[in-house]
Tab-separated table of C-alpha atoms in Angstrom:
chain	number	residue	atom	x	y	z
A	22	MET	CA	119.007	105.776	119.378
A	23	LYS	CA	118.451	102.285	118.209
A	24	LYS	CA	115.037	101.378	116.857
A	25	PRO	CA	113.225	98.547	118.554
A	26	TYR	CA	112.412	95.323	116.769
A	27	GLY	CA	108.972	93.791	116.637
A	28	LEU	CA	107.869	90.404	115.482
A	29	VAL	CA	104.900	90.047	113.273
A	30	MET	CA	103.184	86.814	111.999
A	31	ARG	CA	101.364	86.781	108.605
A	32	GLY	CA	99.269	84.089	107.046
A	33	LEU	CA	98.832	83.211	103.510
A	34	LEU	CA	95.410	81.613	102.914
A	35	LYS	CA	94.481	80.279	99.331
A	36	LYS	CA	91.014	79.388	98.163
A	37	ASP	CA	90.423	78.404	94.526
A	38	GLU	CA	93.963	79.563	93.641
A	39	LYS	CA	93.312	83.016	95.110
A	40	ILE	CA	94.858	84.675	98.141
A	41	LEU	CA	93.110	86.543	100.956
A	42	LEU	CA	94.369	90.175	101.372
A	43	LEU	CA	93.236	92.938	103.617
A	44	LYS	CA	93.530	96.631	102.962
A	45	ARG	CA	94.829	98.650	105.938
A	46	HIS	CA	93.070	101.649	107.373
A	47	PRO	CA	94.281	104.977	105.750
A	48	LYS	CA	95.156	106.202	109.385
A	49	SER	CA	97.425	103.201	110.183
A	50	LYS	CA	100.902	104.062	111.476
A	51	THR	CA	102.418	101.399	109.259
A	52	ASN	CA	101.517	100.879	105.625
A	53	PRO	CA	98.336	102.964	105.478
A	54	SER	CA	95.896	101.980	102.712
A	55	ARG	CA	98.132	99.183	101.597
A	56	TRP	CA	97.071	95.607	100.909
A	57	GLU	CA	98.628	92.759	102.871
A	58	LEU	CA	98.225	89.369	104.337
A	59	PRO	CA	96.231	88.997	107.545
A	60	GLY	CA	98.360	88.764	110.672
A	61	GLY	CA	99.900	91.006	113.318
A	62	LYS	CA	102.088	91.514	116.334
A	63	VAL	CA	103.320	88.723	118.586
A	64	GLU	CA	102.559	89.830	122.197
A	65	PRO	CA	105.334	89.379	124.854
A	66	GLY	CA	105.402	85.696	125.958
A	67	GLU	CA	103.050	84.631	123.198
A	68	ASP	CA	103.777	81.713	121.117
A	69	PHE	CA	104.323	82.430	117.322
A	70	ASP	CA	101.603	80.008	116.206
A	71	LYS	CA	99.087	81.233	118.748
A	72	ALA	CA	99.833	84.865	117.757
A	73	LEU	CA	98.969	84.121	114.142
A	74	ILE	CA	95.831	82.134	114.964
A	75	ARG	CA	94.679	84.879	117.256
A	76	GLU	CA	95.426	87.710	114.858
A	77	PHE	CA	93.955	85.829	111.899
A	78	SER	CA	90.575	85.317	113.812
A	79	GLU	CA	90.508	88.949	115.049
A	80	GLU	CA	91.161	90.435	111.662
A	81	THR	CA	88.958	88.089	109.534
A	82	ASN	CA	86.673	86.051	111.783
A	83	LEU	CA	88.350	82.791	110.377
A	84	SER	CA	89.874	79.871	112.258
A	85	ILE	CA	93.087	78.587	110.936
A	86	GLU	CA	95.946	76.214	111.451
A	87	LEU	CA	99.505	76.855	110.398
A	88	SER	CA	100.988	74.781	107.550
A	89	ASP	CA	104.572	75.558	106.463
A	90	LEU	CA	106.917	78.554	106.420
A	91	ILE	CA	106.985	80.769	103.313
A	92	GLY	CA	109.659	83.161	104.462
A	93	ALA	CA	110.650	86.061	106.704
A	94	VAL	CA	111.105	89.737	105.766
A	95	GLN	CA	112.386	92.846	107.531
A	96	GLU	CA	110.786	96.174	107.131
A	97	ASP	CA	112.088	99.566	108.626
A	98	PHE	CA	109.843	102.281	109.819
A	99	PRO	CA	110.807	105.678	111.384
A	100	HIS	CA	109.764	104.419	114.848
A	101	LYS	CA	110.673	100.621	114.594
A	102	LYS	CA	111.874	97.646	112.576
A	103	THR	CA	109.611	94.679	112.113
A	104	ILE	CA	110.330	91.178	111.154
A	105	ALA	CA	107.418	89.551	109.397
A	106	VAL	CA	107.311	85.651	109.530
A	107	VAL	CA	104.995	84.517	106.731
A	108	MET	CA	103.255	81.000	106.939
A	109	ASN	CA	100.912	79.050	104.688
A	110	VAL	CA	97.589	78.556	106.650
A	111	ASN	CA	94.627	76.454	106.228
A	112	ILE	CA	90.975	76.985	107.369
A	113	THR	CA	90.112	74.599	110.100
A	114	SER	CA	86.317	74.540	109.511
A	115	GLU	CA	83.770	75.641	106.940
A	116	ILE	CA	84.529	79.206	105.698
A	117	PRO	CA	82.197	81.567	107.616
A	118	GLU	CA	81.440	85.080	106.488
A	119	ILE	CA	84.594	87.269	106.581
A	120	LYS	CA	84.424	90.130	109.055
A	121	ILE	CA	87.330	92.408	108.998
A	122	SER	CA	88.667	94.453	112.019
A	123	ASN	CA	88.514	98.117	112.413
A	124	GLU	CA	92.316	98.085	111.523
A	125	HIS	CA	91.221	97.378	107.823
A	126	VAL	CA	88.821	98.892	105.352
A	127	ASP	CA	88.420	96.084	102.809
A	128	PHE	CA	89.268	92.546	101.853
A	129	LYS	CA	89.461	90.447	98.689
A	130	TRP	CA	90.500	87.308	96.987
A	131	VAL	CA	93.104	87.797	94.322
A	132	ASP	CA	95.452	85.833	92.160
A	133	ILE	CA	99.186	86.423	91.806
A	134	GLU	CA	98.803	88.587	88.714
A	135	GLU	CA	96.385	90.935	90.487
A	136	ILE	CA	98.872	91.387	93.390
A	137	LYS	CA	101.366	92.877	90.950
A	138	ASP	CA	98.932	95.832	90.234
A	139	LEU	CA	98.043	96.523	93.891
A	140	LYS	CA	99.610	98.971	96.339
A	141	ILE	CA	100.874	96.415	98.759
A	142	SER	CA	102.771	96.796	102.027
A	143	GLY	CA	106.568	97.007	101.903
A	144	TRP	CA	107.377	93.784	103.511
A	145	PHE	CA	104.856	91.981	101.222
A	146	LYS	CA	106.361	93.604	98.075
A	147	THR	CA	109.862	92.477	99.293
A	148	LEU	CA	108.668	88.893	99.854
A	149	MET	CA	106.818	88.724	96.484
A	150	LYS	CA	110.033	89.881	94.745
A	151	GLU	CA	112.064	87.327	96.612
A	152	LYS	CA	109.663	84.625	95.662
A	153	ASN	CA	109.424	85.868	91.981
A	154	TYR	CA	105.772	86.311	92.520
A	155	SER	CA	105.217	82.599	92.988
A	156	LEU	CA	103.648	81.418	96.283
């Protein structure tokens, strides 16, 4: 049986040369307890940009706008394959308090060097290697 594909949108938000990362819940089906960029699934019939804006808001309480494309990465799981489309994003207003969703257990602002030492999601690790840790 062929595995279904899913589309995921991810946003890279920088503040003072640091990147916002979220830590997935340890009971997550995909990449438990791993650090990654905010974002999530594109629902059937949903526009890519609206999906990322929605997911970012749900996961962080932040309002964003999309800037430009960073890249796309495939990740295979036992039950599905996903394509993560990663975009640079900007805050559209004053940065309010970050409130993470119950899908995550922590957040932090990190620089590129710190990312190298974190347990990050598989797709994120692939992207970082492709970009030679320069985003």
